[in-house]
CSV table of C-alpha atoms in Angstrom, one decimal:
chain,number,residue,atom,x,y,z
J,1,MET,CA,-17.0,-12.8,-14.5
J,2,ALA,CA,-15.4,-16.1,-13.6
J,3,ALA,CA,-13.8,-16.3,-17.0
J,4,ALA,CA,-12.5,-12.7,-16.7
J,5,GLY,CA,-11.1,-13.6,-13.2
J,6,SER,CA,-9.3,-16.6,-14.7
J,7,GLY,CA,-7.9,-14.4,-17.4
J,8,VAL,CA,-6.6,-11.9,-14.8
J,9,ALA,CA,-5.0,-14.8,-12.9
J,10,ARG,CA,-3.1,-16.1,-16.0
J,11,ARG,CA,-1.9,-12.6,-16.9
J,12,VAL,CA,-0.8,-11.7,-13.4
J,13,GLU,CA,1.1,-15.0,-13.2
J,14,GLU,CA,2.9,-14.2,-16.5
J,15,LEU,CA,3.7,-10.7,-15.3
J,16,GLY,CA,4.9,-12.1,-12.0
J,17,ASP,CA,7.3,-14.5,-13.7
J,18,LEU,CA,8.7,-11.7,-15.7
J,19,ALA,CA,9.1,-9.5,-12.6
J,20,GLN,CA,10.8,-12.4,-10.7
J,21,ALA,CA,13.3,-12.8,-13.5
J,22,HIS,CA,14.0,-9.1,-13.5
J,23,ILE,CA,14.5,-9.2,-9.7
J,24,GLN,CA,17.0,-12.0,-10.1
J,25,GLN,CA,19.0,-9.9,-12.6
J,26,LEU,CA,18.9,-7.0,-10.2
J,27,SER,CA,20.1,-9.1,-7.3
J,28,GLU,CA,23.0,-10.6,-9.2
J,29,ALA,CA,24.1,-7.1,-10.5
J,30,ALA,CA,23.9,-5.7,-7.0
J,31,GLY,CA,26.1,-8.4,-5.6
J,32,GLU,CA,24.3,-8.4,-2.3
J,33,ASP,CA,20.9,-9.0,-0.7
J,34,ASP,CA,18.6,-6.0,-0.7
J,35,HIS,CA,15.6,-5.8,1.7
J,36,PHE,CA,13.2,-4.5,-1.0
J,37,LEU,CA,14.2,-7.0,-3.6
J,38,ILE,CA,13.8,-9.8,-1.1
J,39,ARG,CA,10.4,-8.6,-0.1
J,40,ALA,CA,9.3,-8.2,-3.7
J,41,SER,CA,10.5,-11.7,-4.5
J,42,ALA,CA,8.7,-13.2,-1.5
J,43,ALA,CA,5.4,-11.5,-2.7
J,44,LEU,CA,5.9,-13.0,-6.2
J,45,GLU,CA,6.5,-16.5,-4.8
J,46,LYS,CA,3.3,-16.2,-2.8
J,47,LEU,CA,1.5,-15.0,-5.9
J,48,LYS,CA,2.8,-18.1,-7.8
J,49,LEU,CA,1.5,-20.4,-5.1
J,50,LEU,CA,-1.9,-18.8,-5.1
J,51,CYS,CA,-2.2,-19.0,-8.9
J,52,GLY,CA,-1.7,-22.7,-8.6
J,53,GLU,CA,-4.6,-23.1,-6.2
J,54,GLU,CA,-7.8,-22.8,-8.2
J,55,LYS,CA,-10.1,-21.8,-5.3
J,56,LYS,CA,-8.0,-18.9,-4.2
J,57,CYS,CA,-7.5,-17.7,-7.7
J,58,SER,CA,-11.2,-16.9,-7.8
J,59,ASN,CA,-10.4,-13.5,-6.3
J,60,PRO,CA,-8.3,-11.6,-8.8
J,61,SER,CA,-8.1,-8.6,-6.5
J,62,ASN,CA,-5.9,-10.5,-4.1
J,63,LEU,CA,-3.6,-11.6,-6.9
J,64,LEU,CA,-3.3,-8.1,-8.3
J,65,GLU,CA,-2.6,-6.7,-4.9
J,66,LEU,CA,0.3,-9.0,-4.3
J,67,TYR,CA,1.7,-8.3,-7.8
J,68,THR,CA,1.4,-4.5,-7.2
J,69,GLN,CA,3.1,-4.6,-3.8
J,70,ALA,CA,6.0,-6.6,-5.4
J,71,ILE,CA,6.3,-4.0,-8.2
J,72,LEU,CA,6.3,-1.1,-5.7
J,73,ASP,CA,9.3,-2.8,-3.9
J,74,MET,CA,11.1,-3.8,-7.0
J,75,THR,CA,10.9,-0.5,-8.7
J,76,TYR,CA,11.9,1.4,-5.5
J,77,PHE,CA,15.2,-0.4,-5.6
J,78,GLU,CA,16.0,0.9,-9.1
J,79,GLU,CA,14.5,4.4,-8.4
J,80,ASN,CA,16.7,4.7,-5.4
J,81,LYS,CA,19.8,4.0,-7.5
J,82,LEU,CA,18.8,6.6,-10.1
J,83,VAL,CA,18.2,9.2,-7.4
J,84,ASP,CA,21.5,8.5,-5.7
J,85,GLU,CA,23.3,8.9,-9.0
J,86,ASP,CA,21.3,12.0,-9.9
J,87,PHE,CA,19.9,10.4,-13.0
J,88,PRO,CA,22.8,9.7,-15.3
J,89,GLU,CA,22.7,11.0,-18.9
J,90,ASP,CA,21.3,7.7,-20.3
J,91,SER,CA,18.5,7.4,-17.7
J,92,SER,CA,15.5,8.0,-20.0
J,93,GLN,CA,15.1,4.4,-21.0
J,94,LYS,CA,15.3,3.2,-17.4
J,95,VAL,CA,12.7,5.7,-16.3
J,96,LYS,CA,10.5,4.5,-19.1
J,97,GLU,CA,10.9,0.9,-18.0
J,98,LEU,CA,10.0,1.8,-14.4
J,99,ILE,CA,6.9,3.7,-15.4
J,100,THR,CA,5.9,0.8,-17.6
J,101,PHE,CA,6.2,-1.6,-14.6
J,102,LEU,CA,4.2,0.8,-12.4
J,103,SER,CA,1.5,1.1,-15.1
J,104,GLU,CA,1.0,-2.7,-15.6
J,105,PRO,CA,-1.6,-3.2,-12.8
J,106,GLU,CA,-3.8,-0.4,-14.1
J,107,ILE,CA,-3.5,-1.6,-17.7
J,108,LEU,CA,-4.4,-5.1,-16.7
J,109,VAL,CA,-7.6,-3.9,-15.2
J,110,LYS,CA,-8.5,-1.9,-18.3
J,111,GLU,CA,-7.7,-4.7,-20.6
J,112,ASN,CA,-9.9,-7.2,-18.8
J,113,ASN,CA,-12.7,-4.7,-18.4
J,114,MET,CA,-13.9,-6.5,-15.3
J,115,TYR,CA,-15.3,-3.6,-13.4
J,116,PRO,CA,-16.7,-0.2,-14.5
J,117,ASN,CA,-14.6,1.4,-11.8
J,118,HIS,CA,-10.9,0.4,-11.4
J,119,CYS,CA,-11.1,1.1,-7.7
J,120,ASP,CA,-13.4,-1.9,-7.3
J,121,LEU,CA,-10.5,-4.2,-8.2
J,122,LEU,CA,-7.3,-2.3,-7.2
J,123,GLY,CA,-8.6,-0.1,-4.4
J,124,ASP,CA,-8.1,3.6,-3.9
J,125,GLU,CA,-4.9,3.3,-2.0
J,126,LEU,CA,-3.1,1.2,-4.5
J,127,LEU,CA,-4.2,3.3,-7.4
J,128,GLU,CA,-3.0,6.4,-5.6
J,129,CYS,CA,0.3,4.7,-4.8
J,130,LEU,CA,0.9,3.8,-8.4
J,131,SER,CA,0.1,7.3,-9.7
J,132,TRP,CA,2.1,8.9,-7.0
J,133,ARG,CA,5.1,6.8,-7.7
J,134,ARG,CA,5.1,7.6,-11.4
J,135,GLY,CA,4.5,11.3,-10.8
J,136,ALA,CA,7.2,11.5,-8.1
J,137,LEU,CA,9.7,9.6,-10.3
J,138,LEU,CA,9.2,12.1,-13.2
J,139,TYR,CA,9.4,15.0,-10.7
J,140,MET,CA,12.9,13.9,-9.6
J,141,TYR,CA,13.9,13.1,-13.2
J,142,CYS,CA,12.8,16.5,-14.4
J,143,HIS,CA,14.5,18.2,-11.4
J,144,SER,CA,17.7,16.6,-12.6
J,145,LEU,CA,17.1,17.7,-16.2
J,146,THR,CA,16.5,21.3,-15.3
J,147,LYS,CA,20.0,21.5,-14.0
J,148,ARG,CA,21.5,20.6,-17.4
J,149,ARG,CA,21.6,23.8,-19.4
J,150,GLU,CA,23.1,22.3,-22.6
J,151,TRP,CA,20.4,19.6,-22.6
J,152,LEU,CA,17.7,22.2,-22.1
J,153,THR,CA,18.8,24.3,-25.0
J,154,ARG,CA,18.3,21.2,-27.3
J,155,LYS,CA,15.5,19.2,-25.6
J,156,SER,CA,13.2,21.6,-23.8
J,157,GLY,CA,10.3,20.1,-25.8
J,158,LEU,CA,11.0,16.7,-24.3
J,159,LEU,CA,11.2,18.2,-20.8
J,160,LYS,CA,7.7,19.6,-21.5
J,161,GLU,CA,6.4,16.1,-22.3
J,162,TYR,CA,7.9,14.6,-19.2
J,163,LEU,CA,6.5,17.5,-17.1
J,164,VAL,CA,3.0,17.1,-18.5
J,165,ASP,CA,3.0,13.3,-17.8
J,166,GLY,CA,4.3,13.8,-14.3
J,167,ILE,CA,1.8,16.5,-13.4
J,168,SER,CA,-1.0,14.4,-14.9
J,169,TYR,CA,0.0,11.4,-12.8
J,170,LEU,CA,0.0,13.6,-9.6
J,171,LEU,CA,-3.3,15.2,-10.4
J,172,GLN,CA,-4.8,11.7,-11.1
J,173,MET,CA,-3.5,10.6,-7.7
J,174,LEU,CA,-5.2,13.6,-6.1
J,175,ASN,CA,-8.5,12.9,-7.8
J,176,TYR,CA,-9.1,9.2,-7.1
J,177,ARG,CA,-11.1,9.9,-3.9
J,178,CYS,CA,-13.8,12.5,-3.5
J,179,PRO,CA,-13.5,14.9,-0.6
J,180,THR,CA,-15.3,13.9,2.5
J,181,GLN,CA,-18.7,15.8,2.8
J,182,LEU,CA,-19.1,17.4,6.2
J,183,ASP,CA,-22.6,17.4,7.4
J,184,GLU,CA,-24.6,16.8,10.5
J,185,GLY,CA,-24.4,13.0,10.1
J,186,VAL,CA,-20.6,13.0,10.3
J,187,SER,CA,-18.8,13.5,13.6
J,188,PHE,CA,-15.2,14.5,13.9
J,189,GLN,CA,-13.3,14.9,17.2
J,190,ASP,CA,-10.5,16.9,15.4
J,191,LEU,CA,-11.8,19.8,13.4
J,192,ASP,CA,-8.5,20.3,11.6
J,193,THR,CA,-8.6,16.7,10.4
J,194,ALA,CA,-12.2,17.2,9.2
J,195,LYS,CA,-11.1,20.3,7.2
J,196,LEU,CA,-8.3,18.3,5.6
J,197,LEU,CA,-10.6,15.5,4.6
J,198,SER,CA,-13.1,18.0,3.2
J,199,GLU,CA,-10.3,19.3,1.0
J,200,GLY,CA,-9.6,15.8,-0.3
J,201,ILE,CA,-6.3,15.6,1.5
J,202,PHE,CA,-6.0,12.1,3.0
J,203,SER,CA,-2.3,11.8,3.7
J,204,ASP,CA,1.0,13.6,3.7
J,205,ILE,CA,1.6,12.3,0.2
J,206,HIS,CA,-1.5,14.2,-1.1
J,207,LEU,CA,0.0,17.4,0.2
J,208,LEU,CA,3.4,16.7,-1.3
J,209,ALA,CA,1.7,15.8,-4.6
J,210,MET,CA,0.3,19.4,-4.7
J,211,MET,CA,3.7,20.9,-4.1
J,212,TYR,CA,5.4,18.6,-6.6
J,213,SER,CA,2.9,19.3,-9.3
J,214,GLY,CA,3.0,23.1,-8.6
J,215,GLU,CA,6.8,23.1,-8.9
J,216,MET,CA,6.7,21.1,-12.2
J,217,CYS,CA,4.3,23.7,-13.5
J,218,TYR,CA,6.9,26.3,-12.6
J,219,TRP,CA,9.6,24.4,-14.5
J,220,GLY,CA,7.2,24.1,-17.5
J,221,LEU,CA,6.5,27.8,-17.6
J,222,LYS,CA,10.1,28.8,-17.0
J,223,HIS,CA,11.8,26.3,-19.4
J,224,CYS,CA,9.2,25.3,-22.0
J,225,ALA,CA,7.0,28.2,-22.7
J,226,ALA,CA,6.1,28.5,-26.4
J,227,ARG,CA,8.0,25.4,-27.2
J,228,LYS,CA,6.5,22.5,-29.2
J,229,PRO,CA,7.2,19.0,-27.9
J,230,ASP,CA,10.1,17.2,-29.5
J,231,VAL,CA,9.9,13.6,-30.7
J,232,ASP,CA,10.0,11.5,-27.6
J,233,THR,CA,12.6,8.8,-27.4
J,234,GLY,CA,12.1,7.7,-23.9
J,235,VAL,CA,10.0,8.1,-20.8
J,236,THR,CA,6.3,8.2,-21.7
J,237,GLY,CA,4.0,6.3,-19.5
J,238,ALA,CA,0.8,4.3,-20.1
J,239,SER,CA,-2.0,6.5,-18.8
J,240,TYR,CA,-1.4,9.9,-20.4
J,241,THR,CA,0.9,9.4,-23.4
J,242,THR,CA,-1.4,8.1,-26.0
J,243,HIS,CA,-3.5,11.2,-25.8
J,244,ARG,CA,-2.2,14.3,-24.1
J,245,GLU,CA,-4.6,17.0,-23.2
J,246,PRO,CA,-3.3,20.6,-23.3
J,247,LEU,CA,-2.1,21.7,-19.9
J,248,ASP,CA,-1.9,25.3,-18.8
J,249,PHE,CA,1.1,25.3,-16.5
J,250,ARG,CA,0.2,28.6,-14.8
J,251,GLU,CA,-3.5,27.8,-14.3
J,252,VAL,CA,-2.8,24.4,-12.8
J,253,GLY,CA,0.1,25.5,-10.8
J,254,GLU,CA,-1.7,28.4,-9.2
J,255,LYS,CA,-4.7,26.2,-8.3
J,256,VAL,CA,-2.7,23.5,-6.5
J,257,LEU,CA,-0.2,25.8,-4.8
J,258,LYS,CA,-2.9,28.2,-3.5
J,259,LYS,CA,-4.6,25.2,-2.0
J,260,TYR,CA,-1.3,23.9,-0.6
J,261,VAL,CA,-0.6,27.3,1.1
J,262,SER,CA,-4.1,27.5,2.4
J,263,VAL,CA,-3.9,24.1,4.0
J,264,CYS,CA,-0.4,24.5,5.4
J,265,GLU,CA,-1.3,27.9,7.0
J,266,GLY,CA,-4.7,26.7,8.1
J,267,PRO,CA,-5.3,23.2,9.5
J,268,LEU,CA,-1.6,22.3,9.4
J,269,LYS,CA,-0.3,25.6,10.8
J,270,GLU,CA,1.2,23.9,13.9
J,271,GLN,CA,3.0,21.3,11.8
J,272,GLU,CA,5.3,23.9,10.2
J,273,TRP,CA,5.0,22.8,6.6
J,274,ASN,CA,7.2,25.2,4.5
J,275,THR,CA,5.3,27.5,2.2
J,276,THR,CA,8.2,29.8,1.2
J,277,ASN,CA,8.9,28.1,-2.1
J,278,ALA,CA,5.2,27.8,-3.0
J,279,LYS,CA,4.7,31.5,-2.4
J,280,GLN,CA,7.7,32.3,-4.6
J,281,ILE,CA,6.3,30.2,-7.4
J,282,LEU,CA,2.9,31.9,-7.1
J,283,ASN,CA,4.6,35.3,-7.3
J,284,PHE,CA,6.4,34.0,-10.5
J,285,PHE,CA,3.1,32.9,-12.0
J,286,GLN,CA,1.6,36.3,-11.2
J,287,HIS,CA,4.5,38.1,-12.7
J,288,ARG,CA,4.3,36.1,-15.9
J,289,SER,CA,0.6,36.7,-16.1
J,290,ASN,CA,1.0,40.4,-15.8
J,291,SER,CA,4.1,41.1,-17.8
J,292,ARG,CA,4.7,38.0,-19.9
J,293,VAL,CA,8.4,38.3,-19.3
J,294,ARG,CA,10.8,36.1,-17.4
J,295,ASP,CA,11.0,36.8,-13.7
J,296,LYS,CA,14.2,38.7,-12.8
J,297,GLY,CA,13.9,38.2,-9.0
J,298,ARG,CA,14.9,35.4,-6.8
J,299,GLU,CA,14.0,32.0,-8.4
J,300,PRO,CA,12.3,29.3,-6.3
J,301,SER,CA,14.6,26.5,-5.3
J,302,CYS,CA,13.7,22.8,-5.6
J,303,TYR,CA,11.1,22.1,-2.9
J,304,LEU,CA,12.8,18.9,-1.8
J,305,ALA,CA,16.5,18.9,-2.6
J,306,GLN,CA,17.9,15.4,-3.0
J,307,SER,CA,19.2,15.1,0.5
J,308,VAL,CA,15.9,16.1,2.0
J,309,TYR,CA,14.1,13.8,-0.4
J,310,LEU,CA,16.1,10.9,0.8
J,311,CYS,CA,15.8,11.6,4.5
J,312,THR,CA,12.1,12.1,4.4
J,313,ARG,CA,11.4,8.6,3.2
J,314,THR,CA,10.9,7.3,6.7
J,315,SER,CA,9.8,10.4,8.5
J,316,SER,CA,6.3,11.9,9.0
J,317,HIS,CA,5.6,15.6,8.8
J,318,SER,CA,2.1,15.7,10.1
J,319,PRO,CA,-0.6,13.6,11.7
J,320,LEU,CA,-2.6,13.2,8.4
J,321,THR,CA,-4.6,10.1,7.9
J,322,PRO,CA,-2.2,7.5,6.4
J,323,TRP,CA,-2.8,5.0,3.8
J,324,PRO,CA,-3.6,1.9,5.9
J,325,HIS,CA,-3.5,-0.5,2.9
J,326,LEU,CA,0.2,-1.0,2.7
J,327,ASN,CA,2.6,-1.7,5.5
J,328,PRO,CA,4.7,0.5,6.3
J,329,PRO,CA,2.4,3.6,5.9
J,330,PRO,CA,2.6,6.1,3.1
J,331,LEU,CA,5.8,7.9,3.9
J,332,ASP,CA,7.7,4.6,3.6
J,333,CYS,CA,10.4,4.7,0.9
J,334,ARG,CA,8.5,2.7,-1.6
J,335,LEU,CA,6.0,5.5,-2.0
J,336,PHE,CA,8.5,8.2,-1.7
J,337,SER,CA,10.9,7.2,-4.5
């Protein structure tokens, strides 16, 4: 175990050096100081110091946490730029690069095979953050692509690959933690909170992941039905691209959106979460299931238009249990990009 820990320390230090060099390039290109790049650089400097102190290096979890926090900040800076520019035509390579960065911590744990369960080293919250960030990035990228009709006529197979990867990351994020079992030995002052935890919903982000994945399933059924994937030139990630399992867009979409609507109109009824778009998508799924033809009625709009997506980075929609592991809490912009 000590040898494995030493191996993790060396690899994390190498990755940290590469990330620090990348941050330097980003800072120079930006021409001004950025809060997130400064914070990422500071975390990597601390990581470098710890890797030089043998005693503290004995805990690879601390090192990996520092590296992961730096990556979350660094990639946010670039994601923010992509979103502000509505993902330029040549964005696929940049999206691939960001997903690769966000996949490195998980890959590192797998390669060193230190623990049977990745959560033992990275922790549930960090694993959820990394999966959420990859899924949300692909959600926004696919949203941009669905507005490009000419691209869709030529590359809908690629869109399908991106959607499958994005949905898979979001579902992975939703499944890291098991729902809280409610029994006589567990006491809750707030029954609504107890209901949310029993459904496996531990933060606002878990709820958004349901809506995002449901909407991506809608895009898949609308734009990619009966299309075979094209040869990918760009954005595949690390966890789901070497072996893609078949994904039934309608089945998955119905499952997550029915749960989303149930929760929003149940325990979160007073919080006024919007279910209009989710219900429209569910109607679309039902129509496709019954008639196998394209819906001629009103089409659902993007759940979070770009302006809403940007303004919600620092706002909270409900009193759900936040992720305490990172500061600021889950609706901070690093997790929302």
